[in-house]
Short mmCIF file of C-alpha atoms in Angstrom, two decimals:
data_model
loop_
_atom_site.label_atom_id
_atom_site.label_comp_id
_atom_site.label_asym_id
_atom_site.label_seq_id
_atom_site.Cartn_x
_atom_site.Cartn_y
_atom_site.Cartn_z
CA ALA A 344 119.40 184.42 139.51
CA LEU A 345 121.71 182.23 137.54
CA TRP A 346 124.22 184.81 137.23
CA CYS A 347 123.79 185.99 140.77
CA LEU A 348 124.45 182.25 141.70
CA MET A 349 127.54 182.13 139.55
CA MET A 350 128.83 185.44 141.10
CA SER A 351 128.45 184.18 144.49
CA LEU A 352 131.12 181.33 143.84
CA THR A 353 134.02 181.93 144.95
CA PRO A 354 137.10 180.19 143.76
CA THR A 355 137.39 178.90 147.34
CA ARG A 356 134.28 177.67 147.65
CA GLY A 357 134.47 175.94 143.82
CA CYS A 358 132.69 176.74 140.78
CA LEU A 359 129.14 176.25 139.71
CA LEU A 360 129.94 174.11 136.77
CA ASP A 361 131.60 171.71 139.27
CA LEU A 362 127.93 170.60 140.54
CA PRO A 363 126.70 167.48 139.15
CA TRP A 364 125.65 168.42 135.70
CA GLU A 365 122.75 166.04 134.65
CA ASP A 366 121.51 165.37 138.82
CA ILE A 367 121.58 169.00 139.92
CA LEU A 368 122.19 171.80 137.62
CA VAL A 369 120.09 170.47 134.27
CA PRO A 370 116.90 169.39 136.77
CA HIS A 371 117.04 171.75 139.97
CA ILE A 372 118.34 174.74 138.59
CA LEU A 373 118.29 175.63 134.18
CA CYS A 374 114.80 174.45 134.70
CA HIS A 375 113.75 177.31 136.39
CA LEU A 376 115.23 179.91 134.39
CA PRO A 377 113.75 181.56 131.08
CA LEU A 378 114.95 179.78 127.97
CA GLN A 379 116.26 183.22 126.66
CA GLN A 380 118.29 183.65 129.47
CA LEU A 381 119.59 180.09 128.86
CA LEU A 382 120.92 180.78 125.42
CA SER A 383 122.40 183.82 126.41
CA LEU A 384 124.43 181.85 128.55
CA GLN A 385 126.21 180.02 126.02
CA ARG A 386 127.80 183.04 125.34
CA VAL A 387 129.97 183.07 128.53
CA SER A 388 132.30 179.95 127.96
CA LYS A 389 132.68 176.86 125.95
CA SER A 390 131.86 175.01 129.31
CA PHE A 391 128.41 176.96 129.44
CA GLN A 392 128.23 176.25 125.92
CA SER A 393 128.21 172.77 126.53
CA LEU A 394 125.77 173.04 129.76
CA ILE A 395 123.05 174.85 127.95
CA GLN A 396 123.71 172.24 124.89
CA LEU A 397 122.93 169.04 127.42
CA TYR A 398 119.80 171.03 128.93
CA LEU A 399 118.70 171.77 125.58
CA ALA A 400 118.95 167.55 124.74
CA ASN A 401 117.44 166.58 127.70
CA MET A 402 114.46 169.68 127.31
CA ARG A 403 110.89 168.04 127.80
CA CYS A 404 108.81 171.22 126.82
CA PHE A 405 109.90 173.71 124.48
CA ASP A 406 107.70 176.86 123.86
CA SER A 407 108.43 179.40 120.99
CA SER A 408 107.05 182.13 122.95
CA GLN A 409 109.42 182.06 125.18
CA ILE A 410 112.16 183.13 123.16
CA GLY A 411 109.96 185.17 120.41
CA PRO A 412 107.82 184.89 117.42
CA ALA A 413 110.82 185.49 115.29
CA ILE A 414 113.22 182.72 115.85
CA PRO A 415 115.40 182.35 112.91
CA ARG A 416 115.57 179.06 111.08
CA ALA A 417 118.77 177.51 111.84
CA ALA A 418 118.74 178.64 115.62
CA PHE A 419 115.17 176.56 115.81
CA VAL A 420 116.97 173.78 114.19
CA ASN A 421 120.23 174.31 116.44
CA LEU A 422 118.11 174.50 119.78
CA LEU A 423 116.55 171.01 119.33
CA LYS A 424 118.97 168.83 116.81
CA ASP A 425 119.67 166.70 119.96
CA ASN A 426 116.84 166.28 121.50
CA GLU A 427 114.61 162.82 121.23
CA VAL A 428 112.36 163.60 124.70
CA LEU A 429 110.26 166.31 124.37
CA GLN A 430 106.64 165.35 125.65
CA GLN A 431 105.55 169.31 124.59
CA LEU A 432 106.13 171.63 121.83
CA ALA A 433 104.34 174.88 121.27
CA LEU A 434 104.79 176.71 118.17
CA GLN A 435 101.88 178.84 117.81
CA ASN A 436 102.24 181.56 115.57
CA CYS A 437 105.36 181.16 113.58
CA SER A 438 104.22 181.71 110.07
CA ASP A 439 106.68 183.84 109.85
CA TRP A 440 109.81 181.36 109.75
CA LEU A 441 108.08 177.52 110.45
CA THR A 442 108.04 175.06 107.42
CA ASP A 443 108.07 171.49 107.30
CA ARG A 444 112.03 171.66 106.40
CA GLU A 445 112.14 172.55 110.39
CA LEU A 446 109.58 170.94 111.74
CA LEU A 447 109.68 167.34 110.04
CA PRO A 448 113.12 166.42 111.95
CA VAL A 449 111.85 167.34 115.14
CA ILE A 450 108.52 164.90 114.60
CA GLY A 451 110.67 162.56 113.75
CA GLN A 452 113.01 162.27 116.36
CA ASN A 453 110.51 162.68 119.41
CA HIS A 454 108.06 159.89 119.79
CA HIS A 455 106.80 161.22 122.95
CA LEU A 456 105.49 163.66 122.24
CA HIS A 457 101.86 164.12 123.91
CA GLN A 458 101.15 168.23 123.40
CA ILE A 459 101.64 169.93 120.52
CA GLN A 460 100.52 173.53 119.47
CA LEU A 461 100.57 174.93 115.61
CA LYS A 462 98.03 177.41 116.14
CA GLY A 463 98.71 179.73 112.99
CA CYS A 464 101.37 177.98 111.45
CA ALA A 465 100.44 178.88 108.03
CA GLN A 466 103.63 177.72 106.14
CA LEU A 467 103.56 174.10 107.00
CA SER A 468 101.45 171.12 104.86
CA ARG A 469 99.77 168.37 105.26
CA HIS A 470 102.89 166.00 105.34
CA ALA A 471 103.50 167.96 108.86
CA LEU A 472 100.42 166.46 109.96
CA VAL A 473 101.15 162.96 108.76
CA ALA A 474 104.47 163.16 109.83
CA ILE A 475 102.60 163.93 113.39
CA SER A 476 100.56 160.97 113.23
CA LEU A 477 103.08 158.50 111.82
CA SER A 478 105.66 159.26 114.87
CA CYS A 479 103.08 160.54 118.04
CA PRO A 480 101.61 157.80 118.69
CA ASN A 481 100.60 158.77 122.67
CA LEU A 482 99.45 162.38 121.36
CA ARG A 483 97.01 163.70 123.28
CA GLN A 484 96.58 167.25 122.52
CA LEU A 485 96.62 169.27 119.13
CA SER A 486 95.85 172.52 118.18
CA LEU A 487 95.90 173.24 114.03
CA ALA A 488 94.19 176.18 114.78
CA HIS A 489 93.89 178.51 111.55
CA CYS A 490 96.14 175.91 109.94
CA GLU A 491 93.85 175.71 106.52
CA TRP A 492 96.48 173.35 104.72
CA VAL A 493 94.85 170.31 106.80
CA ASP A 494 92.75 168.50 104.55
CA SER A 495 90.65 165.44 104.81
CA LEU A 496 93.72 162.73 103.96
CA SER A 497 96.06 164.04 106.40
CA LEU A 498 92.81 164.20 109.42
CA ARG A 499 92.38 160.64 108.38
CA SER A 500 95.94 159.65 109.06
CA LEU A 501 95.94 161.26 112.22
CA ALA A 502 92.32 159.81 113.20
CA ASP A 503 94.19 156.44 112.15
CA HIS A 504 97.24 156.36 114.30
CA CYS A 505 96.58 158.82 116.99
CA LYS A 506 93.89 156.88 118.87
CA VAL A 507 94.38 158.40 122.40
CA LEU A 508 93.48 161.99 121.54
CA GLU A 509 91.44 164.16 123.82
CA ALA A 510 91.71 167.33 122.65
CA VAL A 511 91.81 168.30 119.08
CA ASP A 512 91.29 172.25 117.81
CA LEU A 513 90.41 172.80 114.36
CA THR A 514 89.32 176.18 114.18
CA ALA A 515 89.14 177.36 110.80
CA CYS A 516 90.41 174.71 108.73
CA ARG A 517 88.38 175.69 106.17
CA GLN A 518 89.08 172.65 103.81
CA LEU A 519 87.32 169.87 106.50
CA LYS A 520 83.89 168.50 105.77
CA ASP A 521 81.44 166.25 107.54
CA GLU A 522 82.84 163.08 106.65
CA ALA A 523 86.37 164.54 107.13
CA ILE A 524 85.28 165.05 111.33
CA CYS A 525 82.78 161.91 111.47
CA TYR A 526 85.92 159.87 110.35
CA LEU A 527 87.95 161.93 113.26
CA VAL A 528 85.70 161.09 115.75
CA GLN A 529 84.97 157.38 115.01
CA LYS A 530 88.75 156.09 115.42
CA CYS A 531 89.30 158.87 118.50
CA SER A 532 86.53 158.14 120.95
CA ARG A 533 88.14 159.19 123.96
CA LEU A 534 87.83 163.44 122.74
CA LYS A 535 86.78 165.34 125.71
CA SER A 536 87.48 168.81 123.94
CA LEU A 537 87.27 169.98 120.33
CA SER A 538 86.81 172.99 118.50
CA LEU A 539 85.06 173.31 114.68
CA ALA A 540 84.96 176.77 115.09
CA VAL A 541 85.26 179.09 112.18
CA ASN A 542 83.91 176.83 109.51
CA ALA A 543 81.14 177.00 107.19
CA ASN A 544 81.58 173.21 105.81
CA VAL A 545 80.85 171.79 109.27
CA GLY A 546 76.96 170.81 109.93
CA ASP A 547 74.34 168.36 111.77
CA MET A 548 76.09 165.24 110.41
CA ALA A 549 79.34 165.70 111.93
CA VAL A 550 77.89 167.11 115.81
CA GLU A 551 75.78 164.14 115.75
CA GLU A 552 78.68 161.60 114.96
CA THR A 553 80.54 163.80 117.48
CA ALA A 554 77.66 163.17 120.09
CA LYS A 555 77.19 159.03 119.38
CA CYS A 556 80.90 158.75 119.23
CA CYS A 557 82.57 160.70 121.98
CA PRO A 558 80.58 160.28 125.21
CA GLU A 559 83.63 161.74 127.45
CA LEU A 560 83.32 164.81 125.74
CA GLU A 561 83.32 167.73 127.80
CA HIS A 562 83.95 171.13 125.61
CA LEU A 563 82.33 171.61 122.11
CA ASP A 564 83.21 174.71 120.39
CA LEU A 565 80.99 175.49 117.11
CA THR A 566 81.15 179.08 116.97
CA GLY A 567 80.00 180.10 113.48
CA CYS A 568 78.95 177.02 111.95
CA LEU A 569 76.32 178.26 110.00
CA ARG A 570 74.89 174.75 109.15
CA VAL A 571 74.70 173.46 112.48
CA LYS A 572 71.05 173.18 113.39
CA ASN A 573 68.62 172.41 116.50
CA ASP A 574 68.26 168.46 115.69
CA SER A 575 71.99 168.07 116.21
CA ILE A 576 71.89 170.16 119.82
CA ARG A 577 69.33 167.64 120.77
CA VAL A 578 71.40 165.07 119.97
CA LEU A 579 74.40 165.93 121.46
CA ALA A 580 72.32 166.99 124.89
CA GLU A 581 71.14 162.93 124.86
CA TYR A 582 74.66 161.46 123.92
CA CYS A 583 76.85 163.70 126.00
CA PRO A 584 75.97 163.96 129.66
CA LYS A 585 79.59 165.06 130.88
CA LEU A 586 79.16 168.12 128.49
CA ARG A 587 80.31 171.41 130.39
CA SER A 588 80.82 174.14 127.79
CA LEU A 589 79.29 174.76 124.37
CA LYS A 590 79.95 177.54 122.01
CA VAL A 591 77.43 178.18 119.41
CA LYS A 592 77.50 181.94 119.11
CA HIS A 593 76.62 183.03 115.31
CA CYS A 594 74.97 179.65 114.75
CA HIS A 595 71.85 181.35 113.79
CA ASN A 596 69.94 178.22 113.00
CA VAL A 597 70.17 176.89 116.94
CA ALA A 598 67.59 178.11 118.77
CA GLU A 599 66.27 178.37 122.16
CA SER A 600 64.59 175.31 122.11
CA SER A 601 67.47 172.92 121.62
CA LEU A 602 69.67 174.95 123.97
CA SER A 603 67.31 174.99 126.82
CA ILE A 604 67.80 171.66 127.64
CA LEU A 605 71.87 171.64 128.17
CA ARG A 606 71.02 175.22 129.80
CA SER A 607 68.78 173.07 132.71
CA ARG A 608 72.14 170.89 133.39
CA GLY A 609 74.31 173.70 133.82
CA VAL A 610 76.27 173.73 130.85
CA GLU A 611 77.96 177.17 130.07
CA LEU A 612 76.84 178.22 126.66
CA ASP A 613 77.97 181.50 125.08
CA VAL A 614 74.40 182.50 124.16
CA GLU A 615 72.59 184.64 126.54
CA PRO A 616 68.82 183.28 127.14
CA PRO A 617 66.10 185.02 124.78
CA LEU A 618 64.56 187.28 127.96
CA GLN A 619 68.07 187.80 129.45
CA ARG A 620 69.44 189.28 125.96
CA ALA A 621 66.36 191.15 125.37
CA LEU A 622 66.59 193.18 128.58
CA VAL A 623 70.51 193.95 128.08
CA LEU A 624 69.30 195.43 125.04
CA LEU A 625 66.49 197.01 126.02
CA GLN A 626 68.93 198.65 128.58
CA ASP A 627 71.21 199.42 126.12
CA VAL A 628 68.83 201.52 123.89
CA VAL A 629 67.05 203.14 126.89
CA GLY A 630 70.36 204.04 128.27
CA PHE A 631 69.39 203.26 132.06
CA ALA A 632 66.53 201.04 132.98
CA PRO A 633 66.17 200.93 137.40
CA PHE A 634 63.15 199.18 136.95
CA ILE A 635 64.49 195.77 135.32
CA ASN A 636 65.51 193.07 137.16
CA LEU A 637 68.53 191.62 135.40
CA GLN A 638 68.25 188.60 137.90
CA ILE A 639 65.19 187.11 136.52
#
């Protein structure tokens, strides 16, 4: 689109670069183009290179998936070296190249970040989470799914400094135990969404403390938390009136006796009612069952 606009401007009409950069080109034209295409425009001329650098310095959202999973380290550092106004940073599944050395300078100079996505960034360390907690006091959403380097000390730092957190994904952060989760929810009572999935160390203590400390909770993922039992689900039902969805698949100690309370309130569950599940299994075994009404 930008290339077509460039070609349509004849010398008699003027040049695209003659338009005001900060008032027109950056906020109204460049923001609508894919990042990868913008980076290609840097090779057109020195003027275009300066324009794109200006755009990158004023960019509010950076998503590595727009470029591809294998960004050269030096390229990433160069892209964000002048940016101090980022609000959203998405670097999911960048384990092949992202380390503390590349991330910490970006975090340290961007104090307005309110959304950070680091899912699957396995080469980072606890220092990355400490840096986030110290530099991003307005952080609201954080994904650390499959970041096994997250430990209780770094999570405590996050809880101490990021009090307005609303969504945290700690899926498969296997170092974390009940005590660390309890500290987080005690400090971050505004949480609306929390994932503790795929963590065998998480049990009833963490779930009950979450329920009592986070009355605004809407979404909770406990998939594969084998130590969670019925008692904590009942506490969840009692203390979280705004709960909209609960995932307890593969929580073998959670039964319908506790889930039925939430089910009656319209909470979305990822486990079918026993009768429904039995009928589906029967249909699978028989091959067909025209006499069974699955809407029961």
